Coordinates of C-alpha atoms in Angstrom, one line a residue:
X1 CA 64.9 83.9 32.7
X2 CA 66.7 82.1 35.5
X3 CA 70.1 83.3 34.3
X4 CA 68.8 86.9 34.0
X5 CA 67.5 86.7 37.5
X6 CA 70.9 85.6 38.9
X7 CA 72.7 88.3 36.9
X8 CA 70.3 90.8 38.4
X9 CA 71.1 89.7 41.9
X10 CA 74.9 90.0 41.3
X11 CA 74.5 93.4 39.7
X12 CA 72.4 94.5 42.7
X13 CA 75.1 93.3 45.1
X14 CA 77.9 94.7 43.1
X15 CA 81.1 93.1 41.8
X16 CA 82.5 89.9 43.2
X17 CA 85.3 91.8 45.1
X18 CA 82.6 93.9 46.8
X19 CA 80.7 90.8 47.8
X20 CA 83.9 89.2 49.2
X21 CA 84.7 92.4 51.1
X22 CA 81.2 92.6 52.6
X23 CA 81.4 88.9 53.7
X24 CA 84.8 89.6 55.3
X25 CA 83.4 92.6 57.1
X26 CA 80.5 90.5 58.3
X27 CA 82.8 87.7 59.4
X28 CA 85.0 90.0 61.5
X29 CA 82.0 91.7 63.0
X30 CA 80.6 88.4 64.1
X31 CA 84.0 87.3 65.4
X32 CA 84.4 90.5 67.4
X33 CA 81.0 90.0 69.0
X34 CA 81.8 86.4 69.9
X35 CA 85.1 87.4 71.4
X36 CA 83.4 90.1 73.5
X37 CA 80.9 87.5 74.8
X38 CA 83.7 85.1 75.6
X39 CA 85.6 87.9 77.5
X40 CA 82.4 88.6 79.5
X41 CA 82.0 84.9 80.3
X42 CA 85.6 84.5 81.4
X43 CA 85.4 87.5 83.8
X44 CA 82.0 86.4 85.1
X45 CA 83.2 82.9 86.0
X46 CA 86.2 84.4 87.9
X47 CA 84.1 86.9 89.8
X48 CA 81.7 84.1 90.8
X49 CA 84.7 81.9 91.8
X50 CA 86.0 84.8 94.0
X51 CA 82.7 85.4 95.7
X52 CA 80.9 82.1 96.1
X53 CA 82.9 79.1 94.8
X54 CA 84.2 78.1 98.2
X55 CA 80.9 78.2 100.0
X56 CA 79.0 76.6 97.1
X57 CA 81.5 73.7 96.9
X58 CA 81.3 73.1 100.6
X59 CA 77.5 73.0 100.5
X60 CA 77.5 70.7 97.5
X61 CA 79.9 68.3 99.2
X62 CA 77.7 68.2 102.3
X63 CA 74.6 67.5 100.1
X64 CA 76.4 64.6 98.3
X65 CA 77.2 63.1 101.6
X66 CA 73.5 62.8 102.2
X67 CA 72.8 61.0 98.9
X68 CA 73.5 57.6 97.4
X69 CA 76.7 59.1 96.0
X70 CA 78.1 59.7 99.5
X71 CA 81.2 57.5 98.7
X72 CA 82.4 60.1 96.2
X73 CA 82.3 62.8 98.8
X74 CA 83.9 60.6 101.4
X75 CA 86.8 59.7 99.1
X76 CA 87.4 63.4 98.4
X77 CA 87.3 64.2 102.2
X78 CA 89.8 61.5 102.8
X79 CA 92.0 62.9 100.1
X80 CA 91.6 66.4 101.7
X81 CA 92.9 65.2 105.0
X82 CA 95.9 63.5 103.3
X83 CA 96.6 66.6 101.2
X84 CA 95.9 69.2 103.9
X85 CA 99.4 70.6 104.2
X86 CA 100.2 70.8 100.4
X87 CA 99.2 74.5 100.2
X88 CA 101.9 75.3 102.8
X89 CA 104.5 73.5 100.8
X90 CA 104.4 75.4 97.5
X91 CA 101.1 74.0 96.4
X92 CA 100.5 72.1 93.1
X93 CA 101.1 74.4 90.2
X94 CA 99.7 73.4 86.8
X95 CA 101.1 75.1 83.7
X96 CA 98.2 73.7 81.7
X97 CA 95.7 75.5 83.9
X98 CA 97.8 78.7 83.9
X99 CA 97.8 78.6 80.1
X100 CA 94.0 78.2 79.6
X101 CA 92.6 80.2 76.7
X102 CA 90.0 81.6 79.1
X103 CA 92.6 83.7 80.8
X104 CA 93.5 85.5 77.5
X105 CA 89.9 86.4 77.1
X106 CA 90.0 87.6 80.8
X107 CA 93.0 89.7 80.0
X108 CA 91.5 91.3 76.9
X109 CA 88.3 92.3 78.6
X110 CA 89.9 95.2 80.5
X111 CA 92.7 94.9 79.0
X112 CA 95.4 93.9 81.5
X113 CA 99.1 94.4 80.8
X114 CA 102.3 93.6 82.6
X115 CA 105.3 96.0 82.3
X116 CA 108.8 94.8 83.1
X117 CA 111.3 97.5 84.1
X118 CA 114.3 95.4 85.3
X119 CA 115.6 91.9 85.0
X120 CA 115.4 89.5 87.9
X121 CA 118.2 87.1 88.8
X122 CA 117.2 83.4 89.0
X123 CA 119.8 83.0 91.8
X124 CA 117.7 85.2 94.2
X125 CA 114.3 84.9 95.8
X126 CA 111.9 87.8 95.8
X127 CA 108.9 89.3 97.7
X128 CA 106.8 91.5 95.4
X129 CA 104.7 94.1 97.2
X130 CA 101.5 94.5 95.1
X131 CA 99.6 97.8 95.3
X132 CA 96.8 98.7 95.4
X133 CA 94.5 95.9 96.5
X134 CA 91.4 97.1 94.7
X135 CA 88.2 95.2 95.3
X136 CA 89.4 91.8 94.0
X137 CA 93.0 92.2 93.0
X138 CA 92.2 91.5 89.3
X139 CA 95.6 92.6 88.0
X140 CA 97.5 90.5 90.6
X141 CA 95.5 87.4 89.6
X142 CA 95.8 87.8 85.8
X143 CA 99.5 88.8 85.8
X144 CA 100.9 86.3 88.4
X145 CA 98.4 83.4 88.6
X146 CA 98.1 82.9 84.8
X147 CA 100.3 83.2 81.8
X148 CA 98.0 85.5 80.0
X149 CA 100.3 88.5 80.1
X150 CA 103.5 86.4 79.7
X151 CA 105.0 86.6 83.1
X152 CA 107.2 83.5 82.5
X153 CA 108.5 85.0 79.2
X154 CA 109.2 88.4 80.7
X155 CA 110.9 86.9 83.8
X156 CA 112.4 83.6 82.7
X157 CA 113.3 81.2 85.5
X158 CA 111.1 83.0 88.0
X159 CA 108.2 81.2 89.6
X160 CA 105.5 83.6 90.9
X161 CA 103.3 82.6 93.9
X162 CA 100.4 84.9 94.6
X163 CA 99.6 84.9 98.3
X164 CA 96.0 85.1 99.4
X165 CA 93.9 84.4 102.5
X166 CA 94.7 81.1 104.2
X167 CA 91.0 80.5 104.8
X168 CA 90.5 79.9 101.1
X169 CA 92.6 76.7 101.3
X170 CA 90.2 75.2 103.8
X171 CA 87.4 75.2 101.2
X172 CA 87.0 72.0 99.2
X173 CA 87.6 72.2 95.4
X174 CA 88.4 75.9 95.6
X175 CA 91.8 75.1 97.3
X176 CA 92.8 72.8 94.4
X177 CA 91.7 75.4 91.8
X178 CA 93.8 78.1 93.5
X179 CA 96.8 75.9 93.8
X180 CA 96.7 75.0 90.1
X181 CA 97.3 78.7 89.4
X182 CA 100.3 78.9 91.7
X183 CA 98.4 80.6 94.5
X184 CA 99.5 80.0 98.1
X185 CA 98.3 81.0 101.6
X186 CA 99.7 84.3 102.9
X187 CA 100.9 82.8 106.2
X188 CA 104.3 82.3 107.8
X189 CA 104.6 78.5 107.1
X190 CA 103.9 78.9 103.4
X191 CA 106.2 81.8 102.9
X192 CA 109.0 80.3 104.9
X193 CA 108.8 77.1 102.8
X194 CA 108.9 78.8 99.5
X195 CA 111.7 81.1 100.4
X196 CA 113.9 78.6 102.2
X197 CA 113.1 75.1 101.0
X198 CA 112.1 75.6 97.4
X199 CA 115.4 76.7 95.9
X200 CA 115.9 80.1 94.2
X201 CA 114.0 81.9 91.5
X202 CA 110.8 82.2 93.6
X203 CA 108.7 85.3 93.8
X204 CA 105.9 85.7 96.4
X205 CA 103.4 88.4 95.5
X206 CA 101.9 89.9 98.7
X207 CA 99.1 92.4 98.4
X208 CA 100.5 94.4 101.2
X209 CA 97.4 96.7 101.9
X210 CA 95.1 93.7 102.3
X211 CA 91.5 94.0 103.4
X212 CA 92.1 97.4 105.1
X213 CA 93.2 98.9 101.8
X214 CA 90.2 97.5 99.9
X215 CA 87.9 99.5 102.1
X216 CA 89.2 102.8 100.6
X217 CA 89.6 101.9 97.0
X218 CA 87.5 103.9 94.6
X219 CA 87.9 105.3 91.1
X220 CA 90.1 108.3 90.8
X221 CA 91.9 107.6 94.1
X222 CA 95.5 106.4 94.3
X223 CA 96.3 105.5 97.9
X224 CA 98.0 102.5 99.6
X225 CA 98.0 101.2 103.2
X226 CA 101.6 100.8 103.9
X227 CA 103.0 102.9 106.7
X228 CA 102.4 100.3 109.4
X229 CA 102.7 97.3 107.2
X230 CA 106.2 96.0 107.9
X231 CA 105.9 92.3 108.3
X232 CA 106.8 91.6 104.7
X233 CA 110.0 93.6 105.1
X234 CA 110.9 91.5 108.2
X235 CA 110.3 88.3 106.2
X236 CA 112.5 89.6 103.4
X237 CA 115.3 90.2 105.8
X238 CA 115.1 86.9 107.5
X239 CA 115.3 85.1 104.2
X240 CA 117.5 87.5 102.3
X241 CA 114.8 87.9 99.7
X242 CA 114.9 91.0 97.5
X243 CA 111.9 93.4 97.7
X244 CA 110.2 94.5 94.5
X245 CA 107.6 97.3 94.5
X246 CA 104.7 96.7 92.1
X247 CA 102.0 99.2 91.2
X248 CA 98.8 98.5 89.2
X249 CA 97.5 101.6 87.5
X250 CA 93.8 101.2 87.0
X251 CA 93.1 98.6 89.7
X252 CA 90.9 101.0 91.6
X253 CA 88.9 102.0 88.5
X254 CA 87.1 98.7 87.7
X255 CA 84.5 98.9 90.5
X256 CA 82.6 101.6 92.3
X257 CA 82.3 101.3 96.1
X258 CA 80.3 102.8 98.9
X259 CA 82.9 104.3 101.3
X260 CA 81.9 104.4 104.9
X261 CA 83.4 107.2 107.0
X262 CA 85.5 106.4 110.0
X263 CA 83.3 106.0 113.1
X264 CA 80.2 105.1 111.1
X265 CA 78.3 101.8 111.8
X266 CA 79.2 100.6 108.3
X267 CA 83.0 101.0 108.9
X268 CA 82.6 99.4 112.4
X269 CA 81.0 96.2 110.8
X270 CA 83.7 96.1 108.1
X271 CA 86.5 96.3 110.7
X272 CA 84.9 93.6 112.8
X273 CA 84.8 91.3 109.8
X274 CA 88.4 92.1 109.0
X275 CA 89.6 91.4 112.5
X276 CA 87.8 88.1 113.1
X277 CA 87.5 86.6 109.6
X278 CA 90.3 88.1 107.6
X279 CA 88.4 90.0 104.9
X280 CA 86.2 93.1 104.9
X281 CA 82.8 93.0 103.2
X282 CA 82.6 95.9 100.7
X283 CA 79.5 97.3 99.1
X284 CA 80.4 97.7 95.5
X285 CA 79.1 97.4 92.0
X286 CA 80.3 97.2 88.4
X287 CA 78.4 96.9 85.2
X288 CA 75.5 94.6 84.3
X289 CA 75.8 91.4 82.3
X290 CA 74.0 92.7 79.2
X291 CA 74.6 96.4 79.4
X292 CA 77.4 98.6 80.7
X293 CA 74.7 101.2 81.6
X294 CA 73.2 98.9 84.4
X295 CA 74.6 97.8 87.7
X296 CA 76.0 94.3 88.2
X297 CA 78.9 92.2 89.4
X298 CA 81.0 92.5 86.2
X299 CA 83.9 95.0 86.6
X300 CA 84.0 97.9 84.2
X301 CA 86.3 97.3 81.2
X302 CA 89.0 99.8 82.3
X303 CA 92.7 99.2 81.4
X304 CA 94.9 97.8 84.2
X305 CA 98.6 98.2 83.8
X306 CA 100.9 96.4 86.3
X307 CA 104.4 97.8 86.5
X308 CA 107.1 95.7 88.2
X309 CA 109.7 98.0 89.6
X310 CA 113.4 97.7 90.4
X311 CA 114.4 95.0 93.0
X312 CA 115.8 96.3 96.3
X313 CA 118.8 94.1 97.4
X314 CA 118.1 92.8 100.9
X315 CA 120.7 91.2 103.2
X316 CA 120.0 88.1 105.1
X317 CA 119.6 88.8 108.9
X318 CA 118.2 86.0 111.0
X319 CA 117.0 88.3 113.8
X320 CA 116.5 91.7 112.3
X321 CA 116.1 94.6 114.7
X322 CA 113.3 97.1 114.5
X323 CA 115.8 99.6 113.2
X324 CA 116.7 97.2 110.4
X325 CA 113.1 96.7 109.5
X326 CA 112.3 100.4 109.6
X327 CA 115.3 101.3 107.4
X328 CA 114.5 98.9 104.6
X329 CA 110.8 99.7 104.9
X330 CA 111.6 103.4 104.3
X331 CA 113.6 102.4 101.2
X332 CA 110.8 100.4 99.9
X333 CA 108.2 103.2 100.4
X334 CA 110.5 105.6 98.6
X335 CA 111.0 103.1 95.7
X336 CA 107.2 102.6 95.4
X337 CA 106.6 106.4 95.2
X338 CA 109.3 106.8 92.6
X339 CA 107.8 104.0 90.5
X340 CA 104.4 105.6 90.7
X341 CA 105.8 109.1 89.8
X342 CA 107.8 107.7 86.9
X343 CA 104.9 105.9 85.2
X344 CA 101.8 107.8 86.2
X345 CA 101.7 110.1 83.2
X346 CA 102.2 107.2 80.8
X347 CA 99.1 105.5 82.0
X348 CA 96.6 108.4 82.1
X349 CA 97.3 110.2 85.3
X350 CA 98.2 113.9 85.5
X351 CA 101.7 114.9 86.5
X352 CA 100.2 116.5 89.6
X353 CA 98.8 113.2 90.9
X354 CA 100.3 112.2 94.2
X355 CA 100.4 108.6 95.7
X356 CA 98.8 108.7 99.1
X357 CA 100.6 106.5 101.6
X358 CA 98.6 105.7 104.7

């Protein structure tokens, strides 16, 4: 009877090959669900890092100072004083951190892709102009502060440094986390050091539009804040660093934002923050943690494709005139527009789409 029962079970399930096929389908289904959850976790931890890690670590350090473990906090603060200028001198890059598996899950959530159009000489230094800013610069971080999209393989011998607000490097713990990814302060001291005292083969990625550009980013809109942003061109001339236009298709699609009109109280508050603190608070939302149909802090899983354009050869001029800056700035703007026009249809935009330069 027992044998007959087992035979009945196998007959009910089908042949052995069908059972194996069903088990394989179940395995891949479970694996797919696990990978999706890991992708969500990887993106969530980065969003929380972006929004609250600096403040949270500062508060935790202050709390520890008031406990029996105060010596740990005191030792870290002593180290902080000793290490204060490290971010201005190229930071402390960690290939181990840049190669964490979590960044591959981060990449696959959207997904994010890096497209190379031209080779870069290791005998030169570069300033990449990254556009657009978006809400959080997700493409800039994934492509240039991690190895998830293979930046080191696509541009061998080039060391990328993503430049961000200098205030981030005054925050305990956060500053070290950022430096491990090859992130540096976007200030004169840091850029001068990397381009003049760190050899060749360096590429500083500057999100040119900055906080002002983030105020206007919204799905379906391709605009950059660039007309009056010429400081990066002057730096390139002073150091003889080639300029490279970079455009991220899809960067503006991953969050929805409330856009305040010029002259409104909301825009006034945003501009005051931008002027005095360095960043502009945006009212935005993405999807929820458990459902894409609810609001939350997670970005929408929309593809982001970052295209690195052709380098513009820049001469070294110690004291460039305004005419020099204007001339090379106009070349850069033209190159960015040509890059956008060449690749827009390949990444989901109509041929009639025009890049708005403000």
